[in-house]
Amino acid sequence: MKRKINKQLIGIAVVGILATMLLMTAVFYDLFRRQVEDDLKINAYILKNTGIFLQDHSDEISLHMENLRITWIDESGDVLYDDDVDADEMENHADRPEVEEAFADGEGKAIRTSSTLGRSTYYYAIRLEDGSVLRVAREANNMFSVFQSALPSILVITAVMVVLCIFLARFLTGKLIQPIEQMAVDMKDGTIKPVYRELVPFANTIRAQHENILKNAKMRQDFTANVSHELKTPLTAISGYAELMENGIARGPEVARFSAEIRKNASRLLSLINDIIRLSEMDNMEDAVTFEQVDLYEVACKCADTLRVNARKHDVSFALQGEPVMIRANREMVIELVNNLCDNAIRYNEKNGWVAVTVKKNGDKGVLVVEDNGIGIPKDHQDRIFERFYRVDKSRSKQTGGTGLGLAIVKHIVMLHDASLELVSDEGKGTRITVAF
Ligand code: ADP
């Protein structure tokens, strides 16, 4: 950035200096040209006023003025006198622009390039009282030679200015960038103070990202600690029961009971690991989820078969109603979401309770409602149940085979689908969770 600003500043300076120099040369040349023209005009008037050319004895006239060429042309354009070349040898001058102009308007001027490079001939013609034209001419420098003579000073001044600009650009960009560099240093300690108003949005974004990174790191740390803890409990149980059996302490019916405990804990471990894998997969697939057209009702119907068996085990009735609704979704994830919500509605229910699943359309959205008349969720827990490993009643969750990750997975799926989720629950009365895709 520094280099870019430097380059641009120097570029602008060089262009500026060159443009000024060229303009100055043009202005200077214009002044010079006017001066030459004025001199010629004065000379012409002096000659006119002396009246020499009104008495027609051109042969005798001999005027030699330094640097000045005098030509006298009659009304038809024939040269009567020229102090440089023999008048008889000269061609008709009626078509010379300055002469033409003088015949028409009384005076005329023109500039013509000379054979010598860098020189031009300046002409001024004036009509005399008898209708003839007197023309004076002078050879002088033209624009090119004015520029040429100014070139060395232009180059020197440009060089000096460029060097000055380089130093100035360095100094100014340094001053401009220094606070930004300081900001980068400060950022390492987490304090971001934007020095320029324009940097406030930039600083805010960085601050938000910084906080997000910290929050994510903390979440990951907590999650790892929780995972280790959750895995340790069933493993300790398995290892304990196995040890009892190994040492022959368990006998007869106890062997079957301990084996059942070992199996229960092992399947708990499996569910835990499955849920953890699913969550970490979802964490990593943000952009890589494949969506297709899915009939939400059809998915719910397919899940219902297994859920009904589960509901019967818990003495809970299970009802599904609705209509086909097409949504854009990942089929596997929708199955997982329906299963998790219904599974909770069954597990956190009372004997003879009910679970009602409804699939309906709401505008262009497909809506899934899972409702139960189970134990409900206390108000002060409702905000947190979607956190990983958060449970209201830990022992009930574990007893029913919960991992504490079901709703975290649901929330993640809802997020990946840009869907919305609503929870309404009353302790002791029941829970209703609505997902709109
Ligand atoms: P778990 O595996 O423990 O069921 P979840 O993430 O699925 O974990 O749910 C988190 C907690 O939310 C549960 O432990 C339970 O306390 C509460 N919960 C979830 N669904 C319901 C429900 N339908 N009724 C009552 N409580 C529920």
Coordinates of C-alpha atoms and ligand atoms in Angstrom, one line a residue:
M1 CA 0.0 0.0 0.0
K2 CA 2.8 2.4 1.0
R3 CA 4.6 1.7 -2.3
K4 CA 1.4 2.2 -4.3
I5 CA 0.6 5.5 -2.6
N6 CA 4.3 6.6 -3.1
K7 CA 4.2 5.6 -6.8
Q8 CA 0.9 7.4 -7.4
L9 CA 2.0 10.5 -5.6
I10 CA 5.2 10.7 -7.6
G11 CA 3.3 9.9 -10.8
I12 CA 0.9 12.7 -10.1
A13 CA 3.7 15.1 -9.3
V14 CA 5.7 14.2 -12.5
V15 CA 2.6 14.6 -14.7
G16 CA 1.8 17.9 -12.9
I17 CA 5.3 19.3 -13.3
L18 CA 5.5 18.4 -16.9
A19 CA 2.1 19.8 -17.7
T20 CA 3.0 23.1 -15.9
M21 CA 6.2 23.3 -17.8
L22 CA 4.5 22.7 -21.2
L23 CA 1.8 25.2 -20.4
M24 CA 4.4 27.7 -19.3
T25 CA 6.3 27.2 -22.5
A26 CA 3.1 27.7 -24.5
V27 CA 2.3 30.9 -22.6
F28 CA 5.8 32.2 -23.0
Y29 CA 5.8 31.4 -26.7
D30 CA 2.4 33.2 -27.1
L31 CA 3.9 36.3 -25.4
F32 CA 7.0 36.1 -27.6
R33 CA 4.9 35.7 -30.7
R34 CA 2.8 38.7 -29.8
Q35 CA 5.9 40.8 -29.1
V36 CA 7.3 39.9 -32.6
E37 CA 4.0 40.7 -34.2
D38 CA 3.7 44.0 -32.4
D39 CA 7.3 45.0 -33.4
L40 CA 6.4 44.2 -37.0
K41 CA 3.2 46.2 -36.8
I42 CA 5.1 49.2 -35.4
N43 CA 7.7 48.9 -38.2
A44 CA 5.0 48.7 -40.8
Y45 CA 3.2 51.8 -39.4
I46 CA 6.4 53.8 -39.3
L47 CA 7.1 52.9 -42.9
K48 CA 3.5 53.7 -43.9
N49 CA 3.6 57.0 -42.1
T50 CA 6.8 58.1 -43.7
G51 CA 4.9 57.7 -47.0
I52 CA 8.0 56.5 -49.0
F53 CA 5.9 53.9 -50.8
L54 CA 3.2 56.2 -52.0
Q55 CA 5.5 57.9 -54.4
D56 CA 6.0 55.4 -57.2
H57 CA 9.7 55.3 -57.7
S58 CA 10.4 51.9 -56.3
D59 CA 13.6 51.5 -58.2
E60 CA 15.3 54.1 -56.1
I61 CA 14.1 52.9 -52.8
S62 CA 16.8 51.2 -50.8
L63 CA 15.8 50.4 -47.3
H64 CA 17.9 48.1 -45.2
M65 CA 16.6 47.5 -41.7
E66 CA 18.3 44.9 -39.7
N67 CA 16.5 41.6 -39.6
L68 CA 13.5 43.1 -41.4
R69 CA 12.4 42.2 -44.9
I70 CA 10.2 44.7 -46.6
T71 CA 8.0 43.9 -49.6
W72 CA 5.7 46.3 -51.5
I73 CA 3.0 44.7 -53.5
D74 CA 0.6 46.5 -55.9
E75 CA -3.2 46.0 -56.2
S76 CA -2.8 43.1 -58.6
G77 CA -0.3 41.3 -56.3
D78 CA 2.8 42.0 -58.3
V79 CA 5.8 42.8 -56.3
L80 CA 7.0 46.4 -56.8
Y81 CA 9.8 46.3 -54.3
D82 CA 11.6 43.9 -52.1
D83 CA 14.7 44.8 -50.1
D84 CA 16.0 41.2 -50.2
V85 CA 15.3 39.8 -53.7
D86 CA 15.0 41.5 -57.0
A87 CA 11.3 42.5 -57.4
D88 CA 11.1 41.5 -61.1
E89 CA 12.1 37.9 -60.3
M90 CA 9.4 37.5 -57.7
E91 CA 6.1 35.8 -58.5
N92 CA 2.7 37.3 -57.9
H93 CA 2.0 37.7 -54.2
A94 CA -1.8 38.1 -54.3
D95 CA -2.4 34.6 -52.9
R96 CA -0.2 35.1 -49.8
P97 CA -2.6 34.8 -46.8
E98 CA -1.3 38.0 -45.1
V99 CA -1.5 39.9 -48.4
E100 CA -4.9 38.6 -49.2
E101 CA -6.1 39.6 -45.7
A102 CA -4.6 43.1 -46.0
F103 CA -6.4 43.7 -49.3
A104 CA -9.6 42.6 -47.7
D105 CA -9.4 44.1 -44.2
G106 CA -6.6 46.6 -44.3
E107 CA -4.1 44.5 -42.4
G108 CA -3.1 40.9 -42.3
K109 CA -0.6 38.6 -40.6
A110 CA 0.8 35.1 -41.0
I111 CA 3.5 32.8 -39.7
R112 CA 5.3 30.4 -42.0
T113 CA 7.9 27.8 -41.1
S114 CA 11.3 28.6 -42.4
S115 CA 13.7 26.2 -44.1
T116 CA 15.8 26.4 -40.9
L117 CA 14.6 24.1 -38.2
G118 CA 13.3 26.0 -35.1
R119 CA 12.8 29.3 -37.0
S120 CA 9.6 30.8 -38.5
T121 CA 9.0 33.8 -40.6
Y122 CA 6.5 36.3 -39.2
Y123 CA 4.7 38.5 -41.7
Y124 CA 2.6 41.7 -41.2
A125 CA 0.9 43.4 -44.1
I126 CA -0.8 46.7 -44.2
R127 CA -2.9 48.3 -47.0
L128 CA -1.6 51.8 -48.1
E129 CA -3.9 54.6 -49.1
D130 CA -3.4 53.9 -52.9
G131 CA -4.6 50.3 -52.5
S132 CA -1.1 48.7 -52.6
V133 CA 0.1 46.6 -49.7
L134 CA 3.3 47.0 -47.7
R135 CA 4.5 43.8 -46.0
V136 CA 7.2 43.5 -43.4
A137 CA 8.6 40.1 -42.3
R138 CA 11.1 38.9 -39.8
E139 CA 12.6 35.5 -39.0
A140 CA 12.4 34.5 -35.4
N141 CA 12.3 31.5 -33.1
N142 CA 9.2 29.4 -33.2
M143 CA 7.5 27.2 -30.6
F144 CA 9.8 24.3 -31.1
S145 CA 13.0 26.4 -30.5
V146 CA 11.4 28.2 -27.6
F147 CA 10.7 24.8 -26.1
Q148 CA 14.1 23.6 -27.0
S149 CA 15.8 26.4 -25.2
A150 CA 13.6 25.9 -22.2
L151 CA 14.2 22.2 -22.1
P152 CA 17.4 22.1 -20.0
S153 CA 15.7 24.2 -17.3
I154 CA 12.6 22.1 -17.6
L155 CA 14.6 19.0 -17.0
V156 CA 16.6 20.4 -14.1
I157 CA 13.4 21.7 -12.4
T158 CA 11.6 18.4 -13.1
A159 CA 14.4 16.4 -11.6
V160 CA 14.6 18.6 -8.5
M161 CA 10.8 18.5 -8.1
V162 CA 10.7 14.7 -8.5
V163 CA 13.4 14.2 -5.9
L164 CA 11.5 16.5 -3.6
C165 CA 8.3 14.7 -4.3
I166 CA 9.9 11.3 -3.5
F167 CA 10.9 12.5 -0.1
L168 CA 7.6 14.3 0.5
A169 CA 5.6 11.2 -0.7
R170 CA 7.7 9.0 1.6
F171 CA 7.2 11.3 4.5
L172 CA 3.5 11.7 4.0
T173 CA 2.7 8.0 3.3
G174 CA 4.8 7.1 6.4
K175 CA 2.8 9.5 8.5
L176 CA -0.5 8.2 7.0
I177 CA 0.3 4.5 7.4
Q178 CA 2.0 4.7 10.8
P179 CA -1.3 4.7 12.8
I180 CA -2.5 1.8 10.8
E181 CA 0.6 -0.2 11.5
Q182 CA 0.2 0.8 15.2
M183 CA -3.3 -0.5 15.0
A184 CA -2.0 -3.9 13.7
V185 CA 0.4 -4.0 16.7
D186 CA -2.3 -3.1 19.2
M187 CA -4.6 -5.7 17.6
K188 CA -2.4 -8.5 19.0
D189 CA -3.4 -7.5 22.5
G190 CA -7.1 -7.4 21.5
T191 CA -7.4 -3.6 21.6
I192 CA -8.5 -2.1 18.3
K193 CA -8.7 1.6 18.2
P194 CA -9.3 2.9 14.7
V195 CA -7.4 6.1 14.1
Y196 CA -9.3 7.1 10.9
R197 CA -13.1 7.3 10.7
E198 CA -12.9 5.2 7.4
L199 CA -11.3 2.3 9.3
V200 CA -14.2 2.0 11.9
P201 CA -16.2 -0.6 9.8
F202 CA -12.9 -2.5 9.2
A203 CA -12.0 -2.5 12.9
N204 CA -15.5 -3.6 13.8
T205 CA -15.4 -6.5 11.5
I206 CA -12.0 -7.6 12.8
R207 CA -13.2 -7.1 16.4
A208 CA -16.3 -9.3 15.7
Q209 CA -14.2 -11.9 14.0
H210 CA -11.7 -11.8 16.8
E211 CA -14.5 -12.4 19.4
N212 CA -16.0 -15.1 17.2
I213 CA -12.6 -16.9 17.0
L214 CA -12.2 -16.7 20.8
K215 CA -15.8 -17.9 21.3
N216 CA -15.3 -20.8 18.9
A217 CA -12.0 -21.7 20.5
K218 CA -13.7 -21.7 23.9
M219 CA -16.6 -23.8 22.6
R220 CA -14.3 -26.3 21.0
Q221 CA -12.3 -26.5 24.3
D222 CA -15.5 -27.0 26.3
F223 CA -16.8 -29.5 23.8
T224 CA -13.5 -31.6 23.9
A225 CA -13.7 -31.5 27.7
N226 CA -17.3 -32.6 27.7
V227 CA -16.7 -35.3 25.1
S228 CA -13.9 -36.8 27.2
H229 CA -16.1 -36.7 30.3
E230 CA -19.1 -38.3 28.5
L231 CA -16.9 -41.0 27.0
K232 CA -15.2 -41.7 30.3
T233 CA -18.4 -42.5 32.2
P234 CA -19.6 -45.5 30.1
L235 CA -16.1 -46.8 29.6
T236 CA -15.4 -46.7 33.4
A237 CA -18.7 -48.7 33.9
I238 CA -17.8 -51.2 31.2
S239 CA -14.3 -51.6 32.6
G240 CA -15.7 -52.0 36.2
Y241 CA -18.3 -54.6 35.3
A242 CA -15.8 -56.5 33.1
E243 CA -13.3 -56.6 36.0
L244 CA -16.0 -58.0 38.4
M245 CA -16.7 -60.7 35.9
E246 CA -13.0 -61.3 35.2
N247 CA -12.3 -61.9 38.9
G248 CA -15.2 -64.3 39.2
I249 CA -17.0 -62.0 41.7
A250 CA -20.1 -62.0 39.6
R251 CA -21.9 -65.3 39.7
G252 CA -25.1 -66.8 38.3
P253 CA -27.7 -64.2 37.5
E254 CA -25.3 -61.4 38.2
V255 CA -23.3 -62.4 35.1
A256 CA -26.3 -61.7 32.9
R257 CA -27.0 -58.4 34.7
F258 CA -23.4 -57.2 34.4
S259 CA -23.3 -58.3 30.7
A260 CA -26.5 -56.3 30.1
E261 CA -24.9 -53.3 31.8
I262 CA -21.8 -53.7 29.7
R263 CA -24.0 -53.9 26.5
K264 CA -26.1 -50.9 27.6
N265 CA -23.0 -48.7 28.2
A266 CA -21.3 -49.9 25.0
S267 CA -24.4 -48.9 23.0
R268 CA -24.4 -45.6 24.8
L269 CA -20.8 -45.1 23.7
L270 CA -21.8 -45.9 20.2
S271 CA -24.7 -43.4 20.1
L272 CA -22.4 -40.8 21.6
I273 CA -19.6 -41.4 19.1
N274 CA -22.2 -41.4 16.3
D275 CA -23.6 -38.1 17.4
I276 CA -20.2 -36.6 17.8
I277 CA -19.1 -37.7 14.3
R278 CA -22.3 -36.3 12.9
L279 CA -21.8 -33.0 14.6
S280 CA -18.2 -32.6 13.5
E281 CA -19.2 -33.6 10.0
M282 CA -21.7 -30.9 9.9
D283 CA -19.2 -28.4 11.4
N284 CA -17.0 -29.1 8.4
M285 CA -19.5 -29.2 5.6
E286 CA -21.0 -25.6 5.8
D287 CA -20.7 -25.1 2.1
A288 CA -20.7 -28.7 0.9
V289 CA -24.3 -29.7 1.8
T290 CA -26.1 -31.2 -1.2
F291 CA -29.7 -30.1 -1.5
E292 CA -32.5 -31.8 -3.4
Q293 CA -36.3 -31.7 -3.6
V294 CA -37.6 -33.7 -0.6
D295 CA -41.2 -34.5 0.4
L296 CA -41.3 -33.6 4.1
Y297 CA -44.5 -35.7 4.6
E298 CA -43.0 -38.7 2.9
V299 CA -39.9 -38.5 5.2
A300 CA -42.1 -38.2 8.3
C301 CA -44.1 -41.2 7.2
K302 CA -40.9 -43.3 6.8
C303 CA -39.6 -42.3 10.2
A304 CA -43.0 -43.0 11.8
D305 CA -42.7 -46.8 11.4
T306 CA -39.7 -47.0 13.7
L307 CA -40.9 -44.3 16.0
R308 CA -44.2 -46.1 16.6
V309 CA -42.3 -49.1 17.9
N310 CA -40.4 -46.8 20.2
A311 CA -43.5 -45.0 21.3
R312 CA -45.3 -48.3 22.2
K313 CA -42.3 -49.2 24.4
H314 CA -42.8 -46.0 26.3
D315 CA -46.6 -46.4 26.4
V316 CA -47.1 -43.3 24.4
S317 CA -49.4 -42.9 21.4
F318 CA -48.0 -41.6 18.2
A319 CA -50.0 -39.8 15.5
L320 CA -48.9 -38.4 12.2
Q321 CA -51.0 -36.2 9.9
G322 CA -50.4 -33.9 7.0
E323 CA -50.1 -33.4 3.3
P324 CA -47.2 -33.8 0.8
V325 CA -44.9 -30.7 1.0
M326 CA -41.9 -30.4 -1.2
I327 CA -38.9 -28.6 0.3
R328 CA -35.3 -28.1 -0.8
A329 CA -33.2 -30.0 1.7
N330 CA -30.7 -32.7 2.4
R331 CA -32.7 -35.9 2.8
E332 CA -30.4 -37.5 5.4
M333 CA -30.5 -34.4 7.5
V334 CA -34.2 -34.1 7.4
I335 CA -34.6 -37.7 8.5
E336 CA -32.2 -37.1 11.4
L337 CA -34.1 -34.0 12.4
V338 CA -37.5 -35.7 12.4
N339 CA -36.1 -38.7 14.3
N340 CA -34.4 -36.5 17.0
L341 CA -37.4 -34.3 17.7
C342 CA -39.9 -37.3 17.8
D343 CA -37.5 -39.4 19.8
N344 CA -37.3 -36.6 22.4
A345 CA -41.1 -36.2 22.4
I346 CA -41.5 -39.9 23.2
R347 CA -38.7 -40.1 25.7
Y348 CA -39.6 -37.0 27.7
N349 CA -43.2 -38.1 28.0
E350 CA -45.4 -39.6 30.6
K351 CA -47.1 -43.0 30.6
N352 CA -50.2 -42.9 28.3
G353 CA -49.0 -39.6 26.8
W354 CA -49.3 -38.6 23.2
V355 CA -47.0 -37.3 20.4
A356 CA -48.5 -35.5 17.4
V357 CA -46.5 -34.9 14.3
T358 CA -48.0 -32.5 11.7
V359 CA -46.6 -31.6 8.2
K360 CA -48.2 -28.6 6.5
K361 CA -47.7 -25.8 4.1
N362 CA -47.4 -22.2 5.2
G363 CA -47.0 -19.9 2.2
D364 CA -44.0 -21.2 0.3
K365 CA -42.6 -22.9 3.4
G366 CA -42.9 -26.5 4.5
V367 CA -43.6 -26.8 8.2
L368 CA -43.0 -29.6 10.6
V369 CA -44.7 -29.5 14.1
V370 CA -43.7 -32.1 16.7
E371 CA -45.9 -31.8 19.8
D372 CA -46.2 -33.8 23.0
N373 CA -48.0 -33.6 26.3
G374 CA -44.9 -34.8 28.2
I375 CA -42.9 -33.3 31.1
G376 CA -42.2 -30.0 29.3
I377 CA -39.1 -27.8 29.7
P378 CA -38.8 -25.3 32.5
K379 CA -38.6 -21.7 31.2
D380 CA -35.1 -21.0 32.5
H381 CA -33.7 -24.0 30.6
Q382 CA -35.4 -23.3 27.3
D383 CA -32.6 -21.1 26.0
R384 CA -29.9 -23.6 26.6
I385 CA -31.3 -27.0 25.6
F386 CA -29.9 -26.6 22.1
E387 CA -26.3 -26.4 23.5
R388 CA -24.1 -29.4 23.1
F389 CA -24.5 -31.8 26.1
Y390 CA -27.0 -29.6 27.9
R391 CA -29.7 -31.6 29.6
V392 CA -32.4 -30.5 32.0
D393 CA -32.5 -33.8 33.9
K394 CA -29.2 -35.6 33.3
S395 CA -30.2 -39.0 34.8
R396 CA -33.5 -39.2 32.8
S397 CA -31.6 -38.3 29.6
K398 CA -29.0 -41.0 30.3
Q399 CA -31.6 -43.6 31.4
T400 CA -33.5 -43.2 28.1
G401 CA -30.3 -43.4 26.0
G402 CA -29.9 -39.7 25.4
T403 CA -26.5 -38.2 24.5
G404 CA -27.3 -34.5 25.1
L405 CA -26.5 -33.8 21.5
G406 CA -29.8 -34.5 19.8
L407 CA -31.1 -30.9 19.8
A408 CA -27.6 -29.5 19.1
I409 CA -27.7 -31.6 15.9
V410 CA -31.3 -30.3 15.1
K411 CA -30.2 -26.7 15.5
H412 CA -27.2 -27.3 13.2
I413 CA -29.4 -28.8 10.6
V414 CA -31.9 -25.9 10.9
M415 CA -29.0 -23.5 10.4
L416 CA -27.6 -25.3 7.4
H417 CA -31.0 -25.2 5.7
D418 CA -31.6 -21.5 6.6
A419 CA -34.8 -22.7 8.3
S420 CA -36.4 -21.3 11.4
L421 CA -37.1 -23.1 14.7
E422 CA -39.6 -22.2 17.4
L423 CA -40.0 -23.8 20.8
V424 CA -43.1 -23.5 23.0
S425 CA -43.0 -25.5 26.2
D426 CA -44.7 -25.6 29.6
E427 CA -43.3 -27.5 32.5
G428 CA -45.6 -30.4 33.2
K429 CA -47.9 -29.7 30.2
G430 CA -45.9 -30.5 27.1
T431 CA -43.7 -29.2 24.4
R432 CA -44.2 -28.0 20.8
I433 CA -41.3 -27.6 18.4
T434 CA -42.0 -26.0 15.0
V435 CA -39.5 -26.1 12.1
A436 CA -40.2 -24.1 9.0
F437 CA -38.1 -24.9 5.9
Ligands
ADP1 P1 -30.8 -35.8 25.0 O1 -30.0 -36.7 24.3 O2 -30.5 -35.6 26.5 O3 -32.3 -36.0 24.9 P2 -31.2 -33.4 23.5 O4 -30.2 -32.4 22.9 O5 -32.0 -34.1 22.5 O6 -30.4 -34.4 24.4 O7 -32.1 -32.6 24.4 C1 -31.6 -31.7 25.4 C2 -32.5 -31.7 26.6 O8 -33.7 -31.0 26.3 C3 -32.9 -33.0 27.1 O9 -32.0 -33.6 28.0 C4 -34.2 -32.7 27.8 O10 -34.0 -32.3 29.1 C5 -34.8 -31.5 27.0 N1 -35.8 -31.9 26.0 C6 -35.6 -32.1 24.7 N2 -36.8 -32.4 24.1 C7 -37.7 -32.4 25.1 C8 -39.2 -32.6 25.1 N3 -39.8 -32.9 24.0 N4 -39.8 -32.5 26.3 C9 -39.1 -32.2 27.4 N5 -37.8 -32.0 27.5 C10 -37.1 -32.1 26.3

